[in-house]
């Protein structure tokens, strides 16, 4: 697939995807989402990649789904899933971590896309919001579901109902983002975090991702049980032997992802 709306590169063991529709503030149309899904699946399948970073421009991570593209849709157009939502969940199938590096606007589907990533690093100019209500619609890719889990019901209601934006500081205080960094450090910081993750044992990385995500889908007792089973299974890996041996020998581990 040739990409027209994203830029893809690798740096070491990190796959970097940049949303690239600058004239529309990276508004997410079906073509862009197809390309993003394709790039994510390829990185996920690539044994040389250990972590993925998703970013936009300095002005916008993404200003939402493409309003011009959506304006004429009928109920049946969207219900049948041929448009807008058809490829939005692809990112959830990715088993390697995806870090969102967010600068500027992350609105509507852009905020939802960032929340589908495993964690968000924000530049100090980042602005998050779910302004769909102003368009006579509601969030359609997790805004009413992931946002309350991330920032509390009260803030999620406030944002979805009033359409107000949350700046980077508020987003960090509310727990929506893991860290805030100066704009000119954003990509470097995200790439450094991704490089650290990619240097770990991939089986551990993937199990942690699965296990943390389980916390959102289960009771505490089930989640603890799930984690315990995953933990036991790490003792079947060569990387566990290597990691512990390396510690005792006071050297760095050489993980083989086995
Ligand atoms: C299409 C968009 C767009 C969008 C911006 N643009 N957002 N085009 N879809 N979501 C375009 C503008 O039309 C404009 O094009 C160019 O990008 C620059 O935008 P401006 O508005 O001129 O910039 P600015 O004044 O800086 O304002 C930035 C902004 C504003 C606050 C982000 O653009 C804005 O409110 N955008 C819409 C945000 C929104 O409502 N998002 C939710 C969409 S619904 P031209 O050609 O005029 O230069 C959604 C549903 C998700 O996301 C469903 C998921 C399944």
XYZ file of C-alpha atoms and ligand atoms in Angstrom:
313
model
C 0.000 0.000 0.000
C 1.356 3.453 -0.847
C 0.897 5.985 1.873
C -0.360 9.485 1.066
C -1.508 10.592 4.492
C 1.110 9.184 6.818
C 4.902 9.050 6.924
C 6.525 5.892 8.157
C 10.103 5.262 9.198
C 12.096 3.094 11.549
C 14.767 4.257 13.968
C 16.577 1.296 15.433
C 13.909 -0.991 16.838
C 11.248 1.716 16.936
C 8.610 2.168 14.263
C 7.568 5.799 13.831
C 4.285 6.776 12.174
C 3.515 10.443 11.537
C 0.011 11.522 10.595
C 0.545 13.818 7.642
C -2.439 15.768 6.343
C -1.154 19.193 7.401
C -3.708 21.237 5.457
C -6.570 19.591 7.369
C -4.794 19.441 10.751
C -4.461 15.686 10.246
C -8.216 15.163 10.086
C -8.772 11.434 10.024
C -10.425 10.270 6.821
C -10.956 6.661 5.790
C -7.888 6.621 3.577
C -5.653 7.841 6.397
C -7.123 5.306 8.792
C -6.601 2.504 6.264
C -2.975 3.555 5.849
C -2.488 3.804 9.604
C -3.994 0.350 10.117
C -1.741 -1.081 7.421
C 1.401 0.502 8.890
C 0.536 -0.667 12.407
C -0.072 -4.249 11.282
C 3.248 -4.259 9.410
C 5.230 -2.958 12.376
C 3.476 -5.403 14.661
C 4.523 -8.289 12.417
C 8.100 -7.041 12.004
C 10.446 -8.970 14.303
C 12.938 -6.089 14.225
C 10.441 -3.665 15.797
C 9.845 -3.572 19.553
C 7.725 -0.440 20.003
C 5.730 1.992 17.869
C 5.384 5.775 18.171
C 2.415 7.586 16.650
C 2.640 11.334 16.260
C 1.258 14.261 14.265
C 2.584 17.750 13.648
C 3.463 20.567 16.046
C 0.043 22.104 15.434
C -2.109 18.991 15.528
C -1.933 15.369 16.494
C -5.310 15.128 14.772
C -8.273 17.538 14.804
C -10.770 14.712 14.606
C -12.504 12.654 11.986
C -12.790 14.443 8.656
C -15.902 16.582 8.970
C -16.171 17.327 5.248
C -16.046 13.624 4.504
C -18.717 12.819 7.102
C -21.132 15.646 6.445
C -23.281 13.867 3.844
C -23.334 10.395 5.362
C -26.669 8.771 6.078
C -27.391 6.487 8.984
C -26.982 3.436 6.749
C -23.643 4.647 5.399
C -22.200 4.722 8.892
C -24.168 1.831 10.386
C -22.869 -0.614 7.803
C -19.390 0.292 8.912
C -18.111 0.994 5.411
C -17.083 4.487 6.413
C -15.618 6.318 9.397
C -15.478 3.502 11.912
C -14.440 0.647 9.673
C -10.774 0.659 10.502
C -10.688 2.457 13.826
C -10.246 -0.580 15.985
C -7.249 -1.949 14.079
C -4.919 -0.242 16.530
C -6.414 -2.296 19.361
C -5.202 -5.486 17.701
C -1.591 -4.345 17.829
C 0.262 -6.378 20.451
C 3.362 -4.221 20.684
C 3.122 -0.966 22.633
C 2.050 2.144 20.765
C 3.021 5.490 22.304
C 1.087 8.579 21.235
C 3.303 11.668 21.052
C 0.753 14.474 21.045
C 1.391 18.105 20.193
C -1.309 20.645 19.419
C -4.892 19.590 18.896
C -6.076 16.091 19.761
C -9.794 16.558 19.258
C -12.710 14.223 18.698
C -11.413 11.173 16.880
C -7.895 12.556 17.402
C -8.301 12.417 21.182
C -9.892 8.986 20.836
C -7.016 7.755 18.681
C -4.511 9.006 21.248
C -6.444 7.202 23.980
C -6.347 3.959 21.973
C -2.563 4.095 22.246
C -0.929 2.554 25.297
C 0.209 5.822 26.768
C 0.347 9.445 25.794
C 3.317 11.777 26.038
C 2.152 15.345 25.506
C 3.920 18.480 24.391
C 3.196 21.543 26.494
C 0.996 22.945 23.706
C -1.253 19.880 23.547
C -5.007 20.360 23.740
C -7.403 17.481 24.211
C -11.126 17.614 23.635
C -14.276 15.847 22.510
C -16.099 18.627 20.657
C -18.439 16.324 18.704
C -21.461 17.728 20.508
C -20.934 21.005 18.645
C -21.456 19.104 15.385
C -24.693 17.493 16.504
C -23.096 14.087 17.000
C -21.438 12.285 19.887
C -17.970 10.700 20.197
C -17.876 7.483 18.209
C -14.528 5.835 18.873
C -14.336 5.585 22.634
C -14.621 9.185 23.833
C -17.494 8.445 26.190
C -15.856 5.176 27.301
C -12.088 5.601 27.511
C -12.151 9.211 28.682
C -14.091 8.541 31.923
C -11.758 5.639 32.655
C -8.780 7.922 32.082
C -9.866 11.165 33.749
C -12.940 10.402 35.919
C -16.605 10.642 35.099
C -16.876 14.274 36.109
C -14.159 15.551 33.778
C -15.275 13.287 30.938
C -18.846 14.551 31.230
C -17.584 18.126 31.364
C -15.458 17.692 28.249
C -17.983 15.726 26.190
C -20.950 17.921 27.144
C -19.358 21.374 26.978
C -16.756 20.598 24.295
C -14.138 22.466 26.272
C -10.511 21.605 25.673
C -8.138 20.352 28.319
C -4.603 21.694 28.140
C -1.491 19.596 28.700
C -1.144 20.500 32.384
C -4.725 19.585 33.185
C -4.389 16.403 31.117
C -1.365 15.374 33.144
C -3.037 16.172 36.472
C -6.095 14.197 35.393
C -4.020 11.187 34.365
C -4.811 11.324 30.664
C -1.144 11.697 29.751
C 1.886 10.116 31.365
C 4.208 13.097 30.962
C 4.342 16.607 29.552
C 7.479 17.852 27.859
C 8.485 21.030 26.022
C 7.332 20.967 22.396
C 10.854 20.741 21.012
C 11.540 17.645 23.155
C 8.365 15.760 22.308
C 9.540 13.400 19.611
C 12.933 12.829 21.238
C 11.276 11.949 24.552
C 8.778 9.591 22.904
C 11.504 7.934 20.839
C 13.690 7.538 23.929
C 10.836 5.900 25.844
C 10.133 3.648 22.854
C 13.807 2.738 22.563
C 13.906 1.747 26.227
C 10.811 -0.420 25.760
C 12.214 -1.959 22.576
C 15.376 -2.945 24.461
C 13.355 -5.097 26.886
C 12.284 -8.690 26.350
C 9.437 -8.512 23.823
C 7.453 -11.323 25.472
C 7.499 -9.369 28.777
C 6.527 -6.193 26.954
C 3.600 -7.872 25.237
C 2.448 -9.584 28.420
C 2.521 -6.309 30.338
C 0.466 -4.619 27.640
C -2.087 -7.428 27.715
C -2.160 -7.521 31.468
C -2.589 -3.768 32.014
C -5.337 -3.718 29.393
C -7.020 -6.576 31.254
C -7.448 -4.189 34.185
C -9.990 -2.330 32.077
C -11.930 -5.398 31.064
C -12.250 -7.405 34.259
C -12.838 -7.403 37.986
C -9.796 -6.905 40.212
C -9.803 -10.566 41.263
C -9.919 -11.728 37.623
C -7.242 -9.248 36.644
C -4.948 -10.344 39.448
C -5.481 -13.967 38.439
C -4.730 -13.108 34.818
C -1.552 -11.287 35.817
C -0.493 -14.196 38.008
C -0.851 -16.650 35.102
C 1.125 -14.340 32.847
C 3.773 -13.967 35.539
C 4.105 -17.749 35.870
C 4.496 -18.058 32.116
C 7.500 -15.724 32.080
C 9.402 -18.506 33.848
C 9.047 -20.538 30.664
C 11.047 -17.966 28.693
C 14.762 -17.917 27.973
C 14.700 -14.179 28.587
C 13.735 -14.719 32.244
C 16.798 -16.928 32.731
C 18.983 -14.416 30.930
C 17.542 -11.387 32.761
C 18.088 -12.850 36.201
C 21.479 -14.343 35.332
C 22.647 -10.994 33.976
C 21.569 -9.251 37.188
C 23.537 -11.714 39.305
C 26.573 -11.377 37.048
C 26.281 -7.573 37.187
C 26.026 -7.213 33.405
C 23.361 -6.069 30.974
C 20.991 -8.777 29.768
C 20.970 -9.866 26.150
C 17.358 -10.667 25.428
C 16.505 -12.920 22.509
C 12.733 -12.469 22.672
C 12.461 -16.161 23.383
C -11.838 18.372 8.376
C -10.612 20.003 9.397
C -10.874 19.436 10.662
C -11.670 18.253 10.714
C -9.660 21.182 10.953
N -9.864 21.088 9.627
N -10.273 20.206 11.608
N -11.098 19.465 8.267
N -12.131 17.766 9.545
N -11.927 17.625 11.859
C -9.376 21.971 8.566
C -10.112 23.281 8.534
O -11.321 23.158 7.821
C -9.123 24.159 7.827
O -9.171 23.909 6.446
C -7.780 23.650 8.331
O -8.025 22.336 8.829
C -7.240 24.491 9.452
O -8.227 24.587 10.444
P -8.697 25.994 11.072
O -10.053 25.788 11.654
O -8.548 27.100 10.073
O -7.598 26.194 12.195
P -7.762 26.909 13.605
O -8.516 28.218 13.449
O -6.386 26.945 14.172
O -8.699 25.972 14.489
C -8.227 24.685 14.827
C -9.389 23.837 15.381
C -10.578 23.836 14.388
C -9.857 24.410 16.743
C -8.826 22.417 15.614
O -10.076 23.476 13.109
C -11.655 22.857 14.742
O -12.488 23.126 15.593
N -11.708 21.724 14.022
C -12.753 20.722 14.202
C -12.540 19.919 15.455
C -13.654 18.895 15.656
O -14.841 19.246 15.709
N -13.274 17.614 15.748
C -14.267 16.522 15.932
C -14.655 15.965 14.598
S -15.870 14.727 14.755
P -9.223 25.104 5.352
O -9.359 24.384 4.047
O -10.383 25.966 5.717
O -7.902 25.797 5.537
C -15.029 13.359 15.180
C -15.839 12.117 15.328
C -14.977 10.948 15.565
O -13.859 13.349 15.352
C -15.693 9.684 15.170
C -14.766 8.476 15.235
C -15.363 7.220 14.700
